PDB file of C-alpha atoms in Angstrom:
ATOM      1  CA  UNK A   1     -13.728  -6.454  29.905  1.00  0.00           C
ATOM      2  CA  UNK A   2     -10.959  -8.650  28.238  1.00  0.00           C
ATOM      3  CA  UNK A   3     -13.732 -10.722  26.361  1.00  0.00           C
ATOM      4  CA  UNK A   4     -15.108  -7.403  25.096  1.00  0.00           C
ATOM      5  CA  UNK A   5     -11.916  -5.937  23.724  1.00  0.00           C
ATOM      6  CA  UNK A   6     -12.170  -7.485  20.343  1.00  0.00           C
ATOM      7  CA  UNK A   7     -15.752  -6.189  19.769  1.00  0.00           C
ATOM      8  CA  UNK A   8     -14.614  -2.740  21.146  1.00  0.00           C
ATOM      9  CA  UNK A   9     -11.511  -2.600  18.852  1.00  0.00           C
ATOM     10  CA  UNK A  10     -13.761  -3.697  15.891  1.00  0.00           C
ATOM     11  CA  UNK A  11     -16.103  -0.779  16.586  1.00  0.00           C
ATOM     12  CA  UNK A  12     -13.862   2.083  17.307  1.00  0.00           C
ATOM     13  CA  UNK A  13     -10.414   1.176  15.288  1.00  0.00           C
ATOM     14  CA  UNK A  14     -11.865   0.407  11.869  1.00  0.00           C
ATOM     15  CA  UNK A  15      -8.296  -0.615  10.283  1.00  0.00           C
ATOM     16  CA  UNK A  16      -8.522  -3.828  12.469  1.00  0.00           C
ATOM     17  CA  UNK A  17     -11.365  -4.802  10.434  1.00  0.00           C
ATOM     18  CA  UNK A  18      -8.762  -5.868   7.612  1.00  0.00           C
ATOM     19  CA  UNK A  19      -7.760  -8.829   9.851  1.00  0.00           C
ATOM     20  CA  UNK A  20     -11.001 -10.557   9.280  1.00  0.00           C
ATOM     21  CA  UNK A  21     -12.429  -8.765   6.102  1.00  0.00           C
ATOM     22  CA  UNK A  22     -15.160 -11.018   5.368  1.00  0.00           C
ATOM     23  CA  UNK A  23     -17.009 -10.074   8.487  1.00  0.00           C
ATOM     24  CA  UNK A  24     -17.052  -6.376   7.192  1.00  0.00           C
ATOM     25  CA  UNK A  25     -19.034  -7.396   4.210  1.00  0.00           C
ATOM     26  CA  UNK A  26     -16.381  -8.290   1.476  1.00  0.00           C
ATOM     27  CA  UNK A  27     -15.841 -11.756  -0.332  1.00  0.00           C
ATOM     28  CA  UNK A  28     -12.225 -13.101  -0.235  1.00  0.00           C
ATOM     29  CA  UNK A  29     -10.013 -15.541  -2.131  1.00  0.00           C
ATOM     30  CA  UNK A  30      -6.237 -15.528  -2.674  1.00  0.00           C
ATOM     31  CA  UNK A  31      -5.603 -12.706  -0.422  1.00  0.00           C
ATOM     32  CA  UNK A  32      -7.868 -10.565  -2.577  1.00  0.00           C
ATOM     33  CA  UNK A  33     -11.219  -9.259  -1.135  1.00  0.00           C
ATOM     34  CA  UNK A  34     -13.965  -7.522  -3.192  1.00  0.00           C
ATOM     35  CA  UNK A  35     -16.960  -5.772  -2.189  1.00  0.00           C
ATOM     36  CA  UNK A  36     -18.572  -6.930  -5.670  1.00  0.00           C
ATOM     37  CA  UNK A  37     -17.762 -10.507  -6.341  1.00  0.00           C
ATOM     38  CA  UNK A  38     -18.179  -9.787 -10.034  1.00  0.00           C
ATOM     39  CA  UNK A  39     -15.125  -7.837  -9.949  1.00  0.00           C
ATOM     40  CA  UNK A  40     -12.968 -10.368  -8.435  1.00  0.00           C
ATOM     41  CA  UNK A  41     -10.899 -11.435 -11.644  1.00  0.00           C
ATOM     42  CA  UNK A  42     -10.040  -7.529 -12.084  1.00  0.00           C
ATOM     43  CA  UNK A  43      -8.713  -7.387  -8.503  1.00  0.00           C
ATOM     44  CA  UNK A  44      -6.785 -10.510  -8.810  1.00  0.00           C
ATOM     45  CA  UNK A  45      -5.165  -9.175 -12.059  1.00  0.00           C
ATOM     46  CA  UNK A  46      -4.198  -5.959 -10.543  1.00  0.00           C
ATOM     47  CA  UNK A  47      -2.861  -7.802  -7.579  1.00  0.00           C
ATOM     48  CA  UNK A  48      -0.706 -10.120  -9.577  1.00  0.00           C
ATOM     49  CA  UNK A  49       0.567  -7.431 -11.706  1.00  0.00           C
ATOM     50  CA  UNK A  50       1.452  -5.164  -8.903  1.00  0.00           C
ATOM     51  CA  UNK A  51       3.255  -8.094  -7.205  1.00  0.00           C
ATOM     52  CA  UNK A  52       5.149  -8.783 -10.349  1.00  0.00           C
ATOM     53  CA  UNK A  53       6.117  -4.988 -11.018  1.00  0.00           C
ATOM     54  CA  UNK A  54       6.979  -4.502  -7.350  1.00  0.00           C
ATOM     55  CA  UNK A  55       9.535  -7.663  -7.342  1.00  0.00           C
ATOM     56  CA  UNK A  56      10.980  -6.524 -10.686  1.00  0.00           C
ATOM     57  CA  UNK A  57      11.640  -3.026  -9.630  1.00  0.00           C
ATOM     58  CA  UNK A  58      12.792  -3.476  -5.905  1.00  0.00           C
ATOM     59  CA  UNK A  59      12.682  -6.944  -4.505  1.00  0.00           C
ATOM     60  CA  UNK A  60       9.751  -9.221  -4.188  1.00  0.00           C
ATOM     61  CA  UNK A  61       7.317  -9.353  -1.578  1.00  0.00           C
ATOM     62  CA  UNK A  62       7.309 -12.416   0.660  1.00  0.00           C
ATOM     63  CA  UNK A  63       3.570 -12.953  -0.026  1.00  0.00           C
ATOM     64  CA  UNK A  64       0.748 -10.987  -1.698  1.00  0.00           C
ATOM     65  CA  UNK A  65      -0.642  -8.371   0.640  1.00  0.00           C
ATOM     66  CA  UNK A  66      -4.099  -8.901   1.597  1.00  0.00           C
ATOM     67  CA  UNK A  67      -5.804  -6.266  -0.617  1.00  0.00           C
ATOM     68  CA  UNK A  68      -9.492  -5.183   0.009  1.00  0.00           C
ATOM     69  CA  UNK A  69     -10.877  -3.731  -3.320  1.00  0.00           C
ATOM     70  CA  UNK A  70     -13.834  -1.777  -2.482  1.00  0.00           C
ATOM     71  CA  UNK A  71     -16.659  -0.806  -5.066  1.00  0.00           C
ATOM     72  CA  UNK A  72     -17.812   2.117  -2.812  1.00  0.00           C
ATOM     73  CA  UNK A  73     -16.278   4.838  -0.878  1.00  0.00           C
ATOM     74  CA  UNK A  74     -18.614   3.486   1.964  1.00  0.00           C
ATOM     75  CA  UNK A  75     -16.716   0.146   1.939  1.00  0.00           C
ATOM     76  CA  UNK A  76     -13.478   2.040   1.911  1.00  0.00           C
ATOM     77  CA  UNK A  77     -14.322   3.996   4.989  1.00  0.00           C
ATOM     78  CA  UNK A  78     -15.625   0.932   6.744  1.00  0.00           C
ATOM     79  CA  UNK A  79     -12.096  -0.307   6.854  1.00  0.00           C
ATOM     80  CA  UNK A  80     -11.071   3.125   8.117  1.00  0.00           C
ATOM     81  CA  UNK A  81      -9.922   4.804   4.901  1.00  0.00           C
ATOM     82  CA  UNK A  82     -10.563   8.569   4.366  1.00  0.00           C
ATOM     83  CA  UNK A  83     -10.128  10.859   1.392  1.00  0.00           C
ATOM     84  CA  UNK A  84      -6.740   9.644   0.419  1.00  0.00           C
ATOM     85  CA  UNK A  85      -6.427   7.243  -2.990  1.00  0.00           C
ATOM     86  CA  UNK A  86      -5.411   4.068  -0.983  1.00  0.00           C
ATOM     87  CA  UNK A  87      -4.301   2.980   2.321  1.00  0.00           C
ATOM     88  CA  UNK A  88      -1.689   0.305   3.698  1.00  0.00           C
ATOM     89  CA  UNK A  89      -2.707  -0.672   7.142  1.00  0.00           C
ATOM     90  CA  UNK A  90       0.378  -1.219   9.183  1.00  0.00           C
ATOM     91  CA  UNK A  91       1.588  -4.573   7.827  1.00  0.00           C
ATOM     92  CA  UNK A  92      -1.668  -6.263   7.751  1.00  0.00           C
ATOM     93  CA  UNK A  93      -2.835  -5.236   4.266  1.00  0.00           C
ATOM     94  CA  UNK A  94      -4.021  -2.472   1.648  1.00  0.00           C
ATOM     95  CA  UNK A  95      -7.562  -1.027   0.938  1.00  0.00           C
ATOM     96  CA  UNK A  96      -8.260   0.647  -2.153  1.00  0.00           C
ATOM     97  CA  UNK A  97     -11.337   2.876  -2.912  1.00  0.00           C
ATOM     98  CA  UNK A  98     -13.154   2.267  -6.268  1.00  0.00           C
ATOM     99  CA  UNK A  99     -11.296   5.200  -8.160  1.00  0.00           C
ATOM    100  CA  UNK A 100      -7.887   3.583  -7.179  1.00  0.00           C
ATOM    101  CA  UNK A 101      -8.036   0.339  -9.159  1.00  0.00           C
ATOM    102  CA  UNK A 102      -5.154   1.215 -11.234  1.00  0.00           C
ATOM    103  CA  UNK A 103      -1.840  -0.371 -11.614  1.00  0.00           C
ATOM    104  CA  UNK A 104       0.330   2.524 -10.331  1.00  0.00           C
ATOM    105  CA  UNK A 105      -1.889   2.796  -7.125  1.00  0.00           C
ATOM    106  CA  UNK A 106      -1.790  -0.732  -6.283  1.00  0.00           C
ATOM    107  CA  UNK A 107       1.812  -0.632  -6.952  1.00  0.00           C
ATOM    108  CA  UNK A 108       2.257   2.272  -4.650  1.00  0.00           C
ATOM    109  CA  UNK A 109       0.540   0.644  -1.786  1.00  0.00           C
ATOM    110  CA  UNK A 110       2.592  -2.535  -2.291  1.00  0.00           C
ATOM    111  CA  UNK A 111       5.770  -0.579  -2.101  1.00  0.00           C
ATOM    112  CA  UNK A 112       4.454   0.720   1.449  1.00  0.00           C
ATOM    113  CA  UNK A 113       4.009  -3.158   2.190  1.00  0.00           C
ATOM    114  CA  UNK A 114       7.387  -3.712   0.997  1.00  0.00           C
ATOM    115  CA  UNK A 115       8.907  -1.052   3.095  1.00  0.00           C
ATOM    116  CA  UNK A 116       7.206  -2.557   6.152  1.00  0.00           C
ATOM    117  CA  UNK A 117       8.691  -6.046   5.158  1.00  0.00           C
ATOM    118  CA  UNK A 118      12.176  -4.830   4.666  1.00  0.00           C
ATOM    119  CA  UNK A 119      12.427  -2.350   7.599  1.00  0.00           C
ATOM    120  CA  UNK A 120       9.792  -3.447   9.919  1.00  0.00           C
ATOM    121  CA  UNK A 121       6.856  -1.367  11.135  1.00  0.00           C
ATOM    122  CA  UNK A 122       9.039   0.747  13.301  1.00  0.00           C
ATOM    123  CA  UNK A 123      11.858   1.049  11.008  1.00  0.00           C
ATOM    124  CA  UNK A 124       9.557   2.353   7.956  1.00  0.00           C
ATOM    125  CA  UNK A 125       7.945   4.616  10.443  1.00  0.00           C
ATOM    126  CA  UNK A 126      11.378   6.149  11.404  1.00  0.00           C
ATOM    127  CA  UNK A 127      12.191   7.215   7.799  1.00  0.00           C
ATOM    128  CA  UNK A 128      11.624  10.487   6.610  1.00  0.00           C
ATOM    129  CA  UNK A 129       8.698  11.515   4.546  1.00  0.00           C
ATOM    130  CA  UNK A 130      10.751  11.550   1.284  1.00  0.00           C
ATOM    131  CA  UNK A 131      11.567   7.990   1.911  1.00  0.00           C
ATOM    132  CA  UNK A 132       8.242   6.681   2.861  1.00  0.00           C
ATOM    133  CA  UNK A 133       6.410   8.502   0.163  1.00  0.00           C
ATOM    134  CA  UNK A 134       8.982   9.276  -2.630  1.00  0.00           C
ATOM    135  CA  UNK A 135       9.934   5.961  -3.045  1.00  0.00           C
ATOM    136  CA  UNK A 136       6.340   4.427  -3.843  1.00  0.00           C
ATOM    137  CA  UNK A 137       5.659   7.566  -6.023  1.00  0.00           C
ATOM    138  CA  UNK A 138       8.877   7.013  -7.862  1.00  0.00           C
ATOM    139  CA  UNK A 139       8.672   3.344  -8.148  1.00  0.00           C
ATOM    140  CA  UNK A 140       5.058   2.893  -9.182  1.00  0.00           C
ATOM    141  CA  UNK A 141       5.563   5.616 -12.049  1.00  0.00           C
ATOM    142  CA  UNK A 142       2.151   7.276 -12.008  1.00  0.00           C
ATOM    143  CA  UNK A 143       1.084   9.411 -15.121  1.00  0.00           C
ATOM    144  CA  UNK A 144       2.561  12.966 -14.508  1.00  0.00           C
ATOM    145  CA  UNK A 145      -1.132  14.391 -14.136  1.00  0.00           C
ATOM    146  CA  UNK A 146      -1.675  11.781 -11.235  1.00  0.00           C
ATOM    147  CA  UNK A 147       1.439  12.822  -9.444  1.00  0.00           C
ATOM    148  CA  UNK A 148       0.032  15.266  -6.444  1.00  0.00           C
ATOM    149  CA  UNK A 149       2.073  18.488  -6.153  1.00  0.00           C
ATOM    150  CA  UNK A 150       2.888  17.740  -2.574  1.00  0.00           C
ATOM    151  CA  UNK A 151       4.723  14.360  -3.824  1.00  0.00           C
ATOM    152  CA  UNK A 152       7.076  16.103  -6.394  1.00  0.00           C
ATOM    153  CA  UNK A 153       9.596  17.343  -3.960  1.00  0.00           C
ATOM    154  CA  UNK A 154       9.476  13.942  -2.117  1.00  0.00           C
ATOM    155  CA  UNK A 155       9.939  12.214  -5.384  1.00  0.00           C
ATOM    156  CA  UNK A 156      13.060  14.508  -6.199  1.00  0.00           C
ATOM    157  CA  UNK A 157      14.593  14.020  -2.807  1.00  0.00           C
ATOM    158  CA  UNK A 158      14.163  10.165  -3.094  1.00  0.00           C
ATOM    159  CA  UNK A 159      15.497   9.992  -6.480  1.00  0.00           C
ATOM    160  CA  UNK A 160      18.668  11.936  -5.619  1.00  0.00           C
ATOM    161  CA  UNK A 161      19.277   9.897  -2.565  1.00  0.00           C
ATOM    162  CA  UNK A 162      18.609   6.537  -4.711  1.00  0.00           C
ATOM    163  CA  UNK A 163      20.974   7.708  -7.344  1.00  0.00           C
ATOM    164  CA  UNK A 164      23.559   8.156  -4.682  1.00  0.00           C
ATOM    165  CA  UNK A 165      23.093   4.865  -2.792  1.00  0.00           C
ATOM    166  CA  UNK A 166      21.885   2.740  -5.666  1.00  0.00           C
ATOM    167  CA  UNK A 167      18.699   0.850  -6.021  1.00  0.00           C
ATOM    168  CA  UNK A 168      20.365  -2.253  -5.025  1.00  0.00           C
ATOM    169  CA  UNK A 169      21.423  -0.657  -1.782  1.00  0.00           C
ATOM    170  CA  UNK A 170      18.157   1.024  -0.649  1.00  0.00           C
ATOM    171  CA  UNK A 171      17.221  -1.313   2.212  1.00  0.00           C
ATOM    172  CA  UNK A 172      20.610  -1.097   3.954  1.00  0.00           C
ATOM    173  CA  UNK A 173      20.876   2.521   3.378  1.00  0.00           C
ATOM    174  CA  UNK A 174      17.456   3.180   4.667  1.00  0.00           C
ATOM    175  CA  UNK A 175      18.108   1.466   7.994  1.00  0.00           C
ATOM    176  CA  UNK A 176      20.629   4.273   8.711  1.00  0.00           C
ATOM    177  CA  UNK A 177      18.327   7.087   7.938  1.00  0.00           C
TER     178      UNK A 177
END
């Protein structure tokens, strides 16, 4: 049974596939994976730009997140994605469907990775929704028409909190949420 555990996890818990993405049919280099190798340069630029933006706006990530840029929804779903615009899988990496290859969505997911880096997975999980989602939406600065209605109050609550504690203090203050 122990020997079969990895195969069972692979088959039943799709997010685990990000731990060995090439085995799931994508091509990887420099912590960037693509379903279509012709799109590697675009994906690499999005990763680099998001890393720079998140580091400038908050604090740098220790390393680029492993990011799977899917060219099809089938690829995205094969890593455990659903109908959302992107997903951060624990602190393992990020998966993006084809319509989400835009700077603010990549940044949004990288802010989630930064939250896990700064607070730990459990610490991030313990924060309220307005922190978990409000921070990435505010920091990534999506166009107004691309900010979902459900996110607007989360952004407002996070913005008010950040103004009270100061952006330089958000990690220390978040530990007490």
